[in-house]
Short mmCIF file of C-alpha atoms in Angstrom, two decimals:
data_model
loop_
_atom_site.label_atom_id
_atom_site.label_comp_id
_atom_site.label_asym_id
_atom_site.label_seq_id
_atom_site.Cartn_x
_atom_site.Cartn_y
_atom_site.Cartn_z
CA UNK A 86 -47.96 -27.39 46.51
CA UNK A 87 -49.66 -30.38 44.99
CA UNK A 88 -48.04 -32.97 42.84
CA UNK A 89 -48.67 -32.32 39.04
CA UNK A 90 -51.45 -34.50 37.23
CA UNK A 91 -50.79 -38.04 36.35
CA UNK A 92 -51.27 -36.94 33.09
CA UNK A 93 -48.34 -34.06 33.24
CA UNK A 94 -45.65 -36.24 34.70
CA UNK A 95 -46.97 -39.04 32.14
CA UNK A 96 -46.05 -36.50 29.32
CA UNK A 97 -42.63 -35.66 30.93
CA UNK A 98 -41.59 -39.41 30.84
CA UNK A 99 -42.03 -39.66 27.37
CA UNK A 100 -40.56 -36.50 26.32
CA UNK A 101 -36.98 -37.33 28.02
CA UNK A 102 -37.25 -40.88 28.58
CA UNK A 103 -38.18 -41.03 32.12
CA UNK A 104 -37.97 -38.79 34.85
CA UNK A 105 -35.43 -35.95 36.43
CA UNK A 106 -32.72 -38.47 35.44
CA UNK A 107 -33.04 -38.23 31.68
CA UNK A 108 -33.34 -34.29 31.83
CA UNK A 109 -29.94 -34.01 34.33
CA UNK A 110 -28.14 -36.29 31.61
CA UNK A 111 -29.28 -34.05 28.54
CA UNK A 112 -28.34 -30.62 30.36
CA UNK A 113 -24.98 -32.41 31.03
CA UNK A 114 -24.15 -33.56 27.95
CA UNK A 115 -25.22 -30.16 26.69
CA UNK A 116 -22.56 -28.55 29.23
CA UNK A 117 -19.47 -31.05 28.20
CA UNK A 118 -20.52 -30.08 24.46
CA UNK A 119 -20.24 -26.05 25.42
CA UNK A 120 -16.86 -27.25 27.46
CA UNK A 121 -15.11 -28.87 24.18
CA UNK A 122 -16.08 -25.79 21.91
CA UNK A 123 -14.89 -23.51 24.28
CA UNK A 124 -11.74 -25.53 24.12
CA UNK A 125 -11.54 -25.70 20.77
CA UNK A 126 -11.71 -21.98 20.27
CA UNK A 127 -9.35 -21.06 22.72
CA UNK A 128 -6.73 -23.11 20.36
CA UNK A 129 -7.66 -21.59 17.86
CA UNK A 130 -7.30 -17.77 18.78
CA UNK A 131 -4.07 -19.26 19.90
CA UNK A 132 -3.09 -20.24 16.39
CA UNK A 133 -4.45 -16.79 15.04
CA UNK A 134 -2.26 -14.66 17.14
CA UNK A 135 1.02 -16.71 17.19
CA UNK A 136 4.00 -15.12 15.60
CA UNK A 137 4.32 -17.76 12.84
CA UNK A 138 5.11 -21.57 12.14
CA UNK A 139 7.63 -21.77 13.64
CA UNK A 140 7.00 -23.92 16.16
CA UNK A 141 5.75 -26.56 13.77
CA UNK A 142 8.34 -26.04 10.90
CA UNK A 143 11.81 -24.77 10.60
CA UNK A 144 11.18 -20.87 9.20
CA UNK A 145 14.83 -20.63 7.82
CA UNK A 146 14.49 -24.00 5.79
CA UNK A 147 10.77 -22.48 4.45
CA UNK A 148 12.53 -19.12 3.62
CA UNK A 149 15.40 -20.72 1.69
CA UNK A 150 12.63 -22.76 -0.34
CA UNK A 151 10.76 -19.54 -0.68
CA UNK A 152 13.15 -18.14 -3.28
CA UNK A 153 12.89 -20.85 -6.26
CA UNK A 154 15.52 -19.55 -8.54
CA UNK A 155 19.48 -19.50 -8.67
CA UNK A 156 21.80 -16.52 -8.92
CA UNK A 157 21.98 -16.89 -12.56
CA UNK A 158 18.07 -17.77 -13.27
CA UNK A 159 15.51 -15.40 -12.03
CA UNK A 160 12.38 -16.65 -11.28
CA UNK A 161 9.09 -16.27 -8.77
CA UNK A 162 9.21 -16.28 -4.96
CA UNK A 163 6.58 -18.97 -3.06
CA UNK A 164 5.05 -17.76 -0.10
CA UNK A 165 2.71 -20.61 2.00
CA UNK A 166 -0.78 -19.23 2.21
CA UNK A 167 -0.04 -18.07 5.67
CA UNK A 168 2.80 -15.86 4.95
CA UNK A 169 1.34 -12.66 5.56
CA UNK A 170 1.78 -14.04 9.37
CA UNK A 171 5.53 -14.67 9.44
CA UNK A 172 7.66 -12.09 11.53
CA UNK A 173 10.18 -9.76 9.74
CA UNK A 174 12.88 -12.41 10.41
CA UNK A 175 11.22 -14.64 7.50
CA UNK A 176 10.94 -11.95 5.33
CA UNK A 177 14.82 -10.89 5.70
CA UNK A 178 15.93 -14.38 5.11
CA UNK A 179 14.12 -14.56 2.02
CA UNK A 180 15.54 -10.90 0.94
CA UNK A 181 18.70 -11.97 1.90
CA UNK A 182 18.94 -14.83 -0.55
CA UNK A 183 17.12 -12.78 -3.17
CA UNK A 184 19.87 -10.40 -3.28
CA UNK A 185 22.23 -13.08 -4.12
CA UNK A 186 20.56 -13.20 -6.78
CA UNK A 187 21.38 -11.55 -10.34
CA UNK A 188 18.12 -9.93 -11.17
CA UNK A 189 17.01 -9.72 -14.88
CA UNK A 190 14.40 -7.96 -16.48
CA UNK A 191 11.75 -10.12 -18.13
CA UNK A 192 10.26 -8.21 -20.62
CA UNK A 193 7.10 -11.14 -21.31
CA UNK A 194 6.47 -10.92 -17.76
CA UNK A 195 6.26 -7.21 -17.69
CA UNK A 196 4.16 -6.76 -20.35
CA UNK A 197 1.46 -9.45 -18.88
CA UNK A 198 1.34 -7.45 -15.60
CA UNK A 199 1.43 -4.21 -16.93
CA UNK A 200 -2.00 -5.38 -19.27
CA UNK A 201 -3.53 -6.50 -16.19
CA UNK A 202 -3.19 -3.09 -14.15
CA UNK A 203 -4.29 -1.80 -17.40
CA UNK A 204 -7.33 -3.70 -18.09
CA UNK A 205 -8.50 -2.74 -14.17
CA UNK A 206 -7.20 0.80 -13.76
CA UNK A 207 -5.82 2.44 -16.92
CA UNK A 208 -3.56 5.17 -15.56
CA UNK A 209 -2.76 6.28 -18.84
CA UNK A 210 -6.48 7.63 -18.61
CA UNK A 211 -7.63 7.38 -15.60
CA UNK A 212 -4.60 8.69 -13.01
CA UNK A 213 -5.31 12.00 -12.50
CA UNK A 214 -8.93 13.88 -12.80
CA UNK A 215 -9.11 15.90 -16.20
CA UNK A 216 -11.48 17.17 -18.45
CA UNK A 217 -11.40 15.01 -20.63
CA UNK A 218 -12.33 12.21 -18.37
CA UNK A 219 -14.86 14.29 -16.70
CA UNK A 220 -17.32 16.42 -18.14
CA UNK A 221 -18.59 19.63 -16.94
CA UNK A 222 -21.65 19.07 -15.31
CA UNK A 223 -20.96 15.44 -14.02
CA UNK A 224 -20.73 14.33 -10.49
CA UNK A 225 -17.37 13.16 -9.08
CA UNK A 226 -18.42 10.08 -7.10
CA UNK A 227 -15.97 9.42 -3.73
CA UNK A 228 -13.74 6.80 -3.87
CA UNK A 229 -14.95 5.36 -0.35
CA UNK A 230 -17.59 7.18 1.06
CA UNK A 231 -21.22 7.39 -1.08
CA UNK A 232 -21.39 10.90 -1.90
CA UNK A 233 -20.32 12.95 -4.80
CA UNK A 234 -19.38 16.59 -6.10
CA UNK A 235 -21.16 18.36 -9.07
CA UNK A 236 -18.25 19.39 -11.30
CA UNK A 237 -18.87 23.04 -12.17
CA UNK A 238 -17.50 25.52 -13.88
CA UNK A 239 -15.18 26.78 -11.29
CA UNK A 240 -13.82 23.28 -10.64
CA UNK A 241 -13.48 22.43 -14.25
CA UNK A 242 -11.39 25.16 -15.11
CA UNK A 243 -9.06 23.61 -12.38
CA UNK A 244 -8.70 20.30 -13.97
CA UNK A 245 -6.09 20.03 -16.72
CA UNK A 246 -7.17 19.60 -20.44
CA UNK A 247 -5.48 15.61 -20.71
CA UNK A 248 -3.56 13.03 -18.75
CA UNK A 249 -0.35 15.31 -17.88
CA UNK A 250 1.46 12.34 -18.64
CA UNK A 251 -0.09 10.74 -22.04
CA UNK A 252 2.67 10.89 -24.88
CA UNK A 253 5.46 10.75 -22.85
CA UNK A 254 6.83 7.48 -22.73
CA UNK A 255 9.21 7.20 -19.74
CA UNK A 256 11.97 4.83 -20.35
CA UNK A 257 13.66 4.70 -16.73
CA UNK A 258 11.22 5.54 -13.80
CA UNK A 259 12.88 5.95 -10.18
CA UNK A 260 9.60 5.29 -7.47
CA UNK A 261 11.15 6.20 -4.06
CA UNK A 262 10.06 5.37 -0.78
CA UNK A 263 10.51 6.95 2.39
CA UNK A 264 12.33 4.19 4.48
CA UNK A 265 15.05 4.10 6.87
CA UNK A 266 17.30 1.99 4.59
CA UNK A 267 17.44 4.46 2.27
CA UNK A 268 20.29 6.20 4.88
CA UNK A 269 24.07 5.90 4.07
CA UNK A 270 22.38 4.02 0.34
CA UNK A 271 24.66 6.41 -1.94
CA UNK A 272 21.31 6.02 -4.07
CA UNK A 273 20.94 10.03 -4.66
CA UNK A 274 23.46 10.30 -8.02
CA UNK A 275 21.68 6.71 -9.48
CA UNK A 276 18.10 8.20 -8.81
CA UNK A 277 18.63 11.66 -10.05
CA UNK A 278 20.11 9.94 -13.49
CA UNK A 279 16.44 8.12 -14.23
CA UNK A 280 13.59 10.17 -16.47
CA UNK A 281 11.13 10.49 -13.89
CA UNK A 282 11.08 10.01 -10.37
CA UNK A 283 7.85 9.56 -8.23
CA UNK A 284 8.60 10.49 -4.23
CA UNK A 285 5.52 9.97 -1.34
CA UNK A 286 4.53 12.57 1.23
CA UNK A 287 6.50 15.67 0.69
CA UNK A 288 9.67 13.95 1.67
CA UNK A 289 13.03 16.26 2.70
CA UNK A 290 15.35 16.05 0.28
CA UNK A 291 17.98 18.94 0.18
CA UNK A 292 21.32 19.03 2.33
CA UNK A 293 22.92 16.14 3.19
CA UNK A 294 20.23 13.06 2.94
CA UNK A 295 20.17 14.36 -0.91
CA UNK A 296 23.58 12.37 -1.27
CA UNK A 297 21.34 9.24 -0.39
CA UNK A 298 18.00 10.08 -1.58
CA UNK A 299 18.87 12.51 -4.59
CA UNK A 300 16.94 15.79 -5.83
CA UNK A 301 14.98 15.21 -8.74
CA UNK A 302 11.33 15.26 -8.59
CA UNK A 303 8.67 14.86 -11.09
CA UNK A 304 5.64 13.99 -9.43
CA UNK A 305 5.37 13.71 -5.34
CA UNK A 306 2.00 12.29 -3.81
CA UNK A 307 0.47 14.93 -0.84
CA UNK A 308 -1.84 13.45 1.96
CA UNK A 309 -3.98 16.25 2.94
CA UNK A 310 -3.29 15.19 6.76
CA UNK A 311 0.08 16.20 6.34
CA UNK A 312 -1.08 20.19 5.24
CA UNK A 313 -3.03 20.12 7.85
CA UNK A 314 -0.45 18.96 10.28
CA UNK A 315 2.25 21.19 9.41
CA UNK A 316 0.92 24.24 7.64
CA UNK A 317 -2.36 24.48 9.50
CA UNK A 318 -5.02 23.66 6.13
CA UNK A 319 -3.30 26.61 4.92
CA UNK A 320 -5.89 28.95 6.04
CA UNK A 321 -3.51 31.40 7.31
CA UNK A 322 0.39 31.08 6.42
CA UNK A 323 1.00 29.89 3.33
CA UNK A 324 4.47 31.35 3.19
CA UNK A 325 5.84 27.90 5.06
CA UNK A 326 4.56 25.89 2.77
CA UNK A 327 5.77 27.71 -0.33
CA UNK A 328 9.13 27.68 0.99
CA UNK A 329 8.81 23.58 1.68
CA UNK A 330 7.99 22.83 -1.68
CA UNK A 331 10.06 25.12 -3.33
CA UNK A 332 12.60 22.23 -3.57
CA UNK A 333 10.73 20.04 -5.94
CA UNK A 334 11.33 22.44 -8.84
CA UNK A 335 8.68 21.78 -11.62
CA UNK A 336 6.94 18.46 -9.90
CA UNK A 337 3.55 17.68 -10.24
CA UNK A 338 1.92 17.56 -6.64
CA UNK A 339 -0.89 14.99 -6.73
CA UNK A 340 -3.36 15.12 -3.67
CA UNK A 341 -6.58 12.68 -3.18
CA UNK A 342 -9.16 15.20 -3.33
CA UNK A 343 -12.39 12.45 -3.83
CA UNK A 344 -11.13 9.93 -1.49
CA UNK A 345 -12.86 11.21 1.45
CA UNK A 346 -15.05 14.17 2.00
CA UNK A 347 -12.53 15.86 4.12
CA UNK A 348 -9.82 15.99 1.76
CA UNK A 349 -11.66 18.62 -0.62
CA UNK A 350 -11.38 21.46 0.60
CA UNK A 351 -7.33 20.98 2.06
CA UNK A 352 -6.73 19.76 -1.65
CA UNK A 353 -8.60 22.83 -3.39
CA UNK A 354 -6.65 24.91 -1.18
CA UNK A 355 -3.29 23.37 -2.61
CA UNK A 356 -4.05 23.83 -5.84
CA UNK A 357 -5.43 27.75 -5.29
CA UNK A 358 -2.11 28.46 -3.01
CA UNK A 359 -0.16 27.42 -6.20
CA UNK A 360 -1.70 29.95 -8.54
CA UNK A 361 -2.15 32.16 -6.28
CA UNK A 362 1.25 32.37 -5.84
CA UNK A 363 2.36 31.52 -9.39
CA UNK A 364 4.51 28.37 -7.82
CA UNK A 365 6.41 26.19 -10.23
CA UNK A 366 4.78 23.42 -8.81
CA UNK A 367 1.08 22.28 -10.04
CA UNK A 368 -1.50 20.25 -8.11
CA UNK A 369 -3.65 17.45 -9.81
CA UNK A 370 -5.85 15.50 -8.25
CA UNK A 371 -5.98 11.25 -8.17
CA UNK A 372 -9.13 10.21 -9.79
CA UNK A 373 -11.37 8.32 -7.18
CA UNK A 374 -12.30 5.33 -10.02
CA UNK A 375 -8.47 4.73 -10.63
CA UNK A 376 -7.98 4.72 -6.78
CA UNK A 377 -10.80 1.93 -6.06
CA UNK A 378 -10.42 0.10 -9.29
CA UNK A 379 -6.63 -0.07 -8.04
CA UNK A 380 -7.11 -1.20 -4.30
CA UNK A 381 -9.86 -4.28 -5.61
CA UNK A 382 -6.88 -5.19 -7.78
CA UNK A 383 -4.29 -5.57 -4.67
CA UNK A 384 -7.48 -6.98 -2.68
CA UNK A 385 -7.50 -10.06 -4.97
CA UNK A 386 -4.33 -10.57 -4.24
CA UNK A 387 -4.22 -10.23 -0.55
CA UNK A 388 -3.67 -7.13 0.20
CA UNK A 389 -6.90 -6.45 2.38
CA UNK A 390 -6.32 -2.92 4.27
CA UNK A 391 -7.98 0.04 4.88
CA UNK A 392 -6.23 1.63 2.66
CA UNK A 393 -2.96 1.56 0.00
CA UNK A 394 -0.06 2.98 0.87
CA UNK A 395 1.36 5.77 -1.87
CA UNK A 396 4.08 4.14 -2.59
CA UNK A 397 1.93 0.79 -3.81
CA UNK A 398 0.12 3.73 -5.39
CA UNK A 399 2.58 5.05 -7.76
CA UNK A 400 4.14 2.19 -8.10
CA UNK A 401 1.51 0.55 -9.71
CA UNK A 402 0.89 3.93 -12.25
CA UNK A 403 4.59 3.31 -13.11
CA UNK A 404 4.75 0.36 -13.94
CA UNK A 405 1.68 1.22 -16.69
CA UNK A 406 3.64 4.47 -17.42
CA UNK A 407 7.45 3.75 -17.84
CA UNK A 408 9.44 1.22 -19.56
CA UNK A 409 11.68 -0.04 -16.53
CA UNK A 410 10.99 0.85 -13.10
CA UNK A 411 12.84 0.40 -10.23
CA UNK A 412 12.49 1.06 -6.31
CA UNK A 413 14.44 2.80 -3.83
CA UNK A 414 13.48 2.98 0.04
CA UNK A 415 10.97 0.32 0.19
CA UNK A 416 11.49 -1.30 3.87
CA UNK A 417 8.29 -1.86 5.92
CA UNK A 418 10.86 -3.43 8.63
CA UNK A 419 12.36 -2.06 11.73
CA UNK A 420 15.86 -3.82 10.89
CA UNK A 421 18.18 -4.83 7.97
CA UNK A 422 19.29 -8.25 7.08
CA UNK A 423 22.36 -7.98 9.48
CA UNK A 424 20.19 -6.73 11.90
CA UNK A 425 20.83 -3.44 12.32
CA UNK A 426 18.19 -1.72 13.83
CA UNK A 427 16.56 1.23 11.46
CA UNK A 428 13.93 3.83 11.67
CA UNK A 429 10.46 3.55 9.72
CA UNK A 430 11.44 6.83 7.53
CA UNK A 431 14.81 7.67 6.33
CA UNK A 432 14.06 11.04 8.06
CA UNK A 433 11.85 10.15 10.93
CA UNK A 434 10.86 6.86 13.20
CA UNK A 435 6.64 7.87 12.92
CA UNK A 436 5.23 4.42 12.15
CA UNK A 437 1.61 4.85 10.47
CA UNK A 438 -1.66 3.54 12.23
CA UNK A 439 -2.19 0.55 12.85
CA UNK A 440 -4.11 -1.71 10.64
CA UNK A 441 -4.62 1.75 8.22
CA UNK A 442 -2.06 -0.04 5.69
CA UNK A 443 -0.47 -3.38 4.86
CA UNK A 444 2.59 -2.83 4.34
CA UNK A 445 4.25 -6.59 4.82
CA UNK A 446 2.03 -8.05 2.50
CA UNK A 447 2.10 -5.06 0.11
CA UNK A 448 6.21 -5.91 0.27
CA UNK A 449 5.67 -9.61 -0.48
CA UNK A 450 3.39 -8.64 -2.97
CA UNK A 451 6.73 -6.29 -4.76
CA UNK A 452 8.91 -9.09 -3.83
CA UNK A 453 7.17 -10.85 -6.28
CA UNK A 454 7.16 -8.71 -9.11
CA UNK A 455 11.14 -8.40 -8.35
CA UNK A 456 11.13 -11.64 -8.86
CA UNK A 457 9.54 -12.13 -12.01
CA UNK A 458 11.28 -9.54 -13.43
CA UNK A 459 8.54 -7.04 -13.68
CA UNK A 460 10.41 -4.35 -11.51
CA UNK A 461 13.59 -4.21 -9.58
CA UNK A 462 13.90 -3.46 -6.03
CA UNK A 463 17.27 -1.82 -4.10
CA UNK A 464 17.83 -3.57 -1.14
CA UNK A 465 20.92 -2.16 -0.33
CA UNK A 466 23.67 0.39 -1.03
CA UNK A 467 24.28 1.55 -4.48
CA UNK A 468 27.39 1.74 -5.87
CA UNK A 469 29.04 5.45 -5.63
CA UNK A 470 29.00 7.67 -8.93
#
């Protein structure tokens, strides 16, 4: 093959300063400059997945700091900005120097919270789907999927008349979660005293665990997974889950029939299995704006997951609904603070998928409250009746 022009190899000296040589240093430079990023990613993916600081700061000393008020001054807990990647031993340190803590009720600071979930969400109106916040004829838009339901007749009648709840002003609300350290509490007699008491998931409650958990039941959330699970959609036995519910007397079942598409028809089937069967129980559905309004309200403050858990859920609507509210069973953490192992549910070990909620930084998040005196959380036993 022939040589290229003068004229080419003319051009080629110019454009990278003179021969093969200048191209071979460009490409190398090039490569050392690929090298160092690569580097410099790599130790960064190794900062994203390590446990926590604590390689580069003493954990227990942050922990201690965390909790910035003394055992007879309640105050507000400090979290760094990377918190929400600290393993459950940081969290238990700081728990364990809440609770020597003497917690008091700060009525200011209750009543600036409780006007913010109000400004967003409005449970007081918007909790539950009725007809008076949606009118025949309308369409019920999803809460995450873009689609929507004509309300019709049929479905109207099914809605009741006005919040269930409006004009009722609860004075001492009992929101009770599901986990493990809520066995050998003694909590049942102190929870069954309060005015209303929200549960989460068709939680057991009778026999021996009701010594710890108590009886009393005014309104209990209802994923539609879970009918589906263990009563089969109820398209065939509905006998099972009669019996299973029998033992929340009077409570208001509330199901999220307009969060996804599937849910409708498991939910509508709840509510017709009720009057079918002239149950004491009564099913009412979450209204999809409360839902979304209250998840971008937890987003701006860090709680990014794909979805709530129901006990953030009716915690929140309590807090805009009762006077004083305080929580039972609220452990996202597979041990206590003396490190004695636990299960995830008081009643089971089934953890939920991962990255569906986040519960750790939905905890700091109540930690918080608890410390400003918004709401009070039981970390431990209660004292026996």
């Amino acid at each position: 093959m022939s040589p290229p022009p003068l004229e080419a190899r003319a051009w080629r000296r110019r454009r990278y300063g003179g021969g093969g040589s200048g191209l071979g240093r460009m490409r190398a430079a090039v490569s050392l400059l690929a090298v160092l990023a690569s580097l410099l990613f790599f130790l960064y993916l190794l900062w994203l997945t390590a446990p926590g600081p604590q390689s580069s700061r003493d954990w227990r000393g942050e922990a201690k700091a965390a909790v910035n008020f003394s055992p007879k001054m309640p105050g507000r807990l400090r979290f760094s900005p990377s918190a929400n990647r600290y393993s459950e031993d940081y969290y238990l340190e700081i728990i364990t120097n809440v609770q020597n803590c003497r917690w008091q009720r700060q009525p200011e600071e209750y009543k600036k919270f409780r006007s913010k979930l109000a400004s967003c969400c409005d449970a007081t109106h918007n909790l539950v789907i009725s007809q008076n916040n949606t009118p025949l004829g309308s369409n019920m838009t999803y809460e995450t999927e873009r689609a929507s339901f004509p309300i019709e007749k049929g479905i109207f009648r099914m809605l009741p008349v006005s919040q269930p709840f409006v004009g009722r002003p609860f004075n001492q609300c009992a929101v009770v979660g599901n986990g493990g350290i809520l066995r050998n509490s003694v909590c049942g007699a102190e929870i069954d005293k309060s005015d209303f008491v929200f549960r989460c998931n068709l939680p057991p409650i009778t026999g021996n665990i009701s010594r710890d958990v108590g009886n009393k039941t005014n309104l209990v959330t209802v994923n539609p997974s879970i009918i589906g699970r263990k009563y089969g959609e109820l398209n065939v036995n509905k006998s099972a889950f009669l019996n299973s519910i029998a033992i929340y007397g009077e409570a208001f079942l509330i199901l999220p029939a307009f969060s996804f598409r599937r849910n409708t028809d498991v939910s509508f089937e709840v509510y017709h299995t009720l009057r079918g069967f002239k149950a004491k129980q009564k099913a009412l559905f979450f209204h999809p704006k409360y839902l979304k309004s209250l998840a971008q309200f937890w987003r701006t403050k860090g709680v990014n997951a794909f979805r709530l858990s129901s006990g953030l859920m009716v915690t929140s609507a309590a807090i805009e609904l009762c006077e004083n509210v305080k929580l039972y069973g609220f452990w996202p953490f597979s041990k206590t603070t003396n490190d004695t192992p636990i299960s995830h549910h008081y009643y089971d070990n089934e953890l939920p998928k991962p990255g569906f909620h986040a519960m750790p930084i939905e905890y700091r998040e109540i930690l918080q409250l608890h410390g400003k005196g918004v709401l009070k959380l039981q970390f431990s036993k209660c004292e026996a009746a």
